[in-house]
């Protein structure tokens, strides 16, 4: 797992970094440009492009939302699609699903597949990976982000970045930084300790910049320590550029620029999508002397570096064939089939046995498509295999499938109208009766429920973790008539399982899992594939158990004089209104499982948890410090009959530390395939840099000497092997 550590600014990096291969040529180009031409590169040309220099034959930069599929072609100056057909793309499993694979190699393939589809559409930079730490279980973009742990998120972001950029497509790490909530995201001010900011929230970005050499970073909407991210000198200049050696471009989030001089001096390169601040106003600021020409030239250099590192797709070559192609669809399947998490399997109800002849498939999410919905990135998918379709294909000729919708999402109140809930309640009774009838007649029930893309969405956080649309009553009623119940949660974030868990014999998390999600789910449920996904976040028993809620620091209200207005993503005027709200990250470094393990709070299902159909066991642990790394090795045995994959995890504790520490922290992991009845030797190499902690007195990283206890196992709470080592 050793990352290819690109040391910053060292000679070999300069020689190999694609962003630094044209420095003298760029100097000449800049000398030949007018101020207008330079500034013209520093703001949106269209909704999703920034200008090149036509006179010099320098192509525009074309951006495309990801991060889990290339967004349809949009009108140049609006949020409306053009309604083409060639831009139908592959819907890849969303962020938390990719993270549930716990595999940097899979993330590499994911980034590569995204790059291939982006280039078919003539795009230069994918607006992804979306990689902010999942600080709250109700975060609107938890489904889109990766995980609650910086090392897991960082390794996946490295894989995604290298996969894309090795295939001639830039990435744009987002959102930099500390965008960990959607409520009031346009103006919330994050108060966080320096140590938590460095160790938890910035580390994934640092890893993707230093080890992935990301070409782009997107400034977040929010403020950190009182300064807008898009003009935050500490984040953008001092940390990102000077300390980490970032050489690419920093673009604003859409509508997230708030000043001319502040943004220009504060490190922003490109205002997207408009030119309110970095257009004529910037030209005027240069002419008045408020912004030195050197600052403009440095920005133009960053843009030309990225432009010259990515081969432009000629306009007459783009959109010549449908974006979604079989090779990439196969990647979507691979990711989906390795993301699915088996949480419970009482009486080994799964995989579906040959004796099962009639299956009732119940639930709105058995047929609901998840590629689009809510606010923000959606994919106009070429196709999306639903769970029902996947099961019908896999069980054709083997079992009869009866489908009952069972429930439907309640109608959403449109602006100014009350939703007609009476009608919905009446219909719900009928649907529930039909579902119970179907369950009664079946040998087995597969309930497919969970959230959907309206419930989990950019722009607003959930107000609770409840399973929506009265699913719990339905699940309990079904279990009463047929206890041979498999419950599949289609969701991107934690949901409350207190009533579901005891009612169901088998329980699976199957994510917003892409175009091939239905095939992947069916292959896991039928046993063609052994489940190997692991939770990328803690699944709490109760929302109040999670740190920000337990400490009462989330949700917060907007301060007097402002309103926690729902930001209107189209006109974005609300972004400019002087709103105020503070988010106090009082839990410090105890985010996610760090809180639950250290405070001894038992979760419903822990970070890193996931069962397999095959019995794995761990033995023979060793650990040593060797060549600047911590080498951890052990044996992994699959005592079952069939090949299966396991994600082995390594956590490190520092019992004698002189500073506050979590009980232990994830420092390494490896997805390993082991043939049935065999034992595999596994070595996980952890760069010593990953054992660092932030010293708030020195304002620097330290690697503390002393004893380290290494825990090895299959989840953050099931760590059968222990070995001590001296750091
Ligand atoms: C949105 C999102 C960002 C996205 C951008 C362009 O507001 O925050 O992730 O890339 O606008 O759609």
CSV table of N, CA, C and O and ligand atoms in Angstrom, one decimal, residues 47-48 64-67 71 79 127-128 130 141 144-145 174-175 179 182 185 218 221 251-255 375-377 458 569 572 575, ligand 1:
chain,number,residue,atom,x,y,z
A,47,UNK,N,-20.8,28.5,-18.3
A,47,UNK,CA,-21.1,27.9,-17.0
A,47,UNK,C,-20.0,26.9,-16.6
A,47,UNK,O,-19.7,26.8,-15.4
A,48,UNK,N,-19.4,26.2,-17.5
A,48,UNK,CA,-18.5,25.2,-17.2
A,48,UNK,C,-17.2,25.2,-18.0
A,48,UNK,O,-16.6,24.2,-18.5
A,64,UNK,N,-16.2,19.6,-16.0
A,64,UNK,CA,-17.4,18.8,-16.0
A,64,UNK,C,-17.6,18.2,-14.6
A,64,UNK,O,-16.7,17.6,-14.0
A,65,UNK,N,-18.8,18.4,-14.0
A,65,UNK,CA,-19.1,17.7,-12.8
A,65,UNK,C,-19.1,16.2,-13.1
A,65,UNK,O,-19.6,15.8,-14.1
A,66,UNK,N,-18.4,15.7,-12.1
A,66,UNK,CA,-18.4,14.4,-11.5
A,66,UNK,C,-19.2,14.5,-10.3
A,66,UNK,O,-20.2,15.2,-10.4
A,67,UNK,N,-18.8,14.0,-9.3
A,67,UNK,CA,-17.6,13.1,-9.3
A,67,UNK,C,-18.0,11.7,-9.5
A,67,UNK,O,-17.1,10.8,-9.5
A,71,UNK,N,-21.5,15.0,-16.1
A,71,UNK,CA,-22.8,15.6,-16.2
A,71,UNK,C,-23.1,15.9,-17.6
A,71,UNK,O,-22.3,16.1,-18.5
A,79,UNK,N,-28.3,26.5,-15.8
A,79,UNK,CA,-28.2,25.2,-15.2
A,79,UNK,C,-29.1,24.2,-15.9
A,79,UNK,O,-29.5,23.2,-15.4
A,127,UNK,N,-14.7,17.8,-12.1
A,127,UNK,CA,-14.9,18.5,-10.8
A,127,UNK,C,-15.2,17.4,-9.7
A,127,UNK,O,-16.3,17.2,-9.3
A,128,UNK,N,-14.1,16.8,-9.4
A,128,UNK,CA,-14.1,15.7,-8.4
A,128,UNK,C,-12.7,15.2,-8.2
A,128,UNK,O,-11.9,15.6,-9.0
A,130,UNK,N,-15.0,14.5,-4.8
A,130,UNK,CA,-15.6,15.2,-3.7
A,130,UNK,C,-15.2,14.5,-2.4
A,130,UNK,O,-15.6,13.3,-2.2
A,141,UNK,N,-24.3,15.8,1.7
A,141,UNK,CA,-23.4,15.2,0.7
A,141,UNK,C,-22.6,14.1,1.2
A,141,UNK,O,-21.6,13.7,0.5
A,144,UNK,N,-22.0,11.6,-1.4
A,144,UNK,CA,-21.1,12.0,-2.5
A,144,UNK,C,-19.7,12.0,-2.0
A,144,UNK,O,-18.8,11.8,-2.8
A,145,UNK,N,-19.5,12.3,-0.7
A,145,UNK,CA,-18.1,12.3,-0.1
A,145,UNK,C,-17.7,10.9,0.1
A,145,UNK,O,-18.3,9.9,-0.2
A,174,UNK,N,-12.3,18.6,-4.2
A,174,UNK,CA,-13.3,19.5,-3.6
A,174,UNK,C,-13.9,18.9,-2.3
A,174,UNK,O,-14.0,17.7,-2.2
A,175,UNK,N,-14.3,19.9,-1.4
A,175,UNK,CA,-14.2,21.4,-1.5
A,175,UNK,C,-13.3,21.9,-0.4
A,175,UNK,O,-13.4,21.5,0.7
A,179,UNK,N,-15.8,21.8,4.3
A,179,UNK,CA,-17.2,21.9,3.9
A,179,UNK,C,-17.8,20.6,4.4
A,179,UNK,O,-17.9,19.6,3.6
A,182,UNK,N,-24.2,21.0,4.8
A,182,UNK,CA,-24.8,21.7,3.7
A,182,UNK,C,-25.7,22.9,4.2
A,182,UNK,O,-25.8,23.9,3.5
A,185,UNK,N,-24.3,26.4,4.0
A,185,UNK,CA,-22.9,26.2,3.4
A,185,UNK,C,-22.4,27.4,2.7
A,185,UNK,O,-21.2,27.6,2.6
A,218,UNK,N,-10.9,22.9,-5.7
A,218,UNK,CA,-12.0,23.8,-5.7
A,218,UNK,C,-12.2,24.4,-4.3
A,218,UNK,O,-12.3,23.7,-3.3
A,221,UNK,N,-17.4,26.8,-0.3
A,221,UNK,CA,-18.3,28.0,-0.1
A,221,UNK,C,-18.1,28.7,1.3
A,221,UNK,O,-18.3,29.9,1.4
A,251,UNK,N,-9.9,26.9,-8.3
A,251,UNK,CA,-11.1,27.5,-8.8
A,251,UNK,C,-12.1,27.7,-7.7
A,251,UNK,O,-12.1,26.9,-6.7
A,252,UNK,N,-13.0,28.7,-7.8
A,252,UNK,CA,-14.0,28.8,-6.8
A,252,UNK,C,-15.1,27.8,-7.0
A,252,UNK,O,-15.3,27.3,-8.1
A,253,UNK,N,-15.9,27.6,-5.9
A,253,UNK,CA,-17.2,26.8,-6.2
A,253,UNK,C,-18.1,27.8,-6.9
A,253,UNK,O,-17.8,29.0,-6.9
A,254,UNK,N,-19.1,27.3,-7.4
A,254,UNK,CA,-20.0,28.2,-8.3
A,254,UNK,C,-20.7,29.2,-7.5
A,254,UNK,O,-21.6,28.9,-6.7
A,255,UNK,N,-20.3,30.4,-7.7
A,255,UNK,CA,-20.9,31.5,-6.9
A,255,UNK,C,-20.2,31.7,-5.6
A,255,UNK,O,-20.6,32.5,-4.7
A,375,UNK,N,-30.4,18.2,-5.4
A,375,UNK,CA,-29.7,19.4,-6.0
A,375,UNK,C,-28.3,18.9,-6.3
A,375,UNK,O,-27.8,18.1,-5.6
A,376,UNK,N,-27.8,19.4,-7.4
A,376,UNK,CA,-26.3,19.2,-7.6
A,376,UNK,C,-26.1,18.0,-8.6
A,376,UNK,O,-27.0,17.6,-9.3
A,377,UNK,N,-24.9,17.6,-8.5
A,377,UNK,CA,-24.4,16.6,-9.5
A,377,UNK,C,-25.3,15.4,-9.7
A,377,UNK,O,-25.6,14.7,-8.7
A,458,UNK,N,-27.3,17.6,-1.9
A,458,UNK,CA,-26.5,18.8,-1.7
A,458,UNK,C,-27.4,19.9,-1.4
A,458,UNK,O,-28.6,19.9,-1.8
A,569,UNK,N,-29.7,27.8,-5.5
A,569,UNK,CA,-28.5,27.5,-6.3
A,569,UNK,C,-28.5,28.1,-7.7
A,569,UNK,O,-27.5,28.1,-8.3
A,572,UNK,N,-28.1,32.4,-6.6
A,572,UNK,CA,-27.0,32.5,-5.7
A,572,UNK,C,-27.0,33.9,-5.0
A,572,UNK,O,-26.0,34.2,-4.4
A,575,UNK,N,-25.9,34.0,-1.5
A,575,UNK,CA,-24.5,33.9,-1.1
A,575,UNK,C,-23.9,35.2,-0.7
A,575,UNK,O,-23.0,35.4,0.1
B,1,LIG,C1,-22.1,23.1,-6.8
B,1,LIG,C2,-21.2,22.2,-6.0
B,1,LIG,C3,-19.9,21.8,-6.6
B,1,LIG,C4,-20.1,21.7,-8.1
B,1,LIG,C5,-20.4,23.1,-8.6
B,1,LIG,C6,-20.7,23.1,-10.2
B,1,LIG,O1,-22.6,24.2,-6.0
B,1,LIG,O2,-20.9,22.7,-4.6
B,1,LIG,O3,-19.5,20.6,-6.0
B,1,LIG,O4,-19.0,21.2,-8.8
B,1,LIG,O5,-21.5,23.7,-8.0
B,1,LIG,O6,-21.9,22.3,-10.4
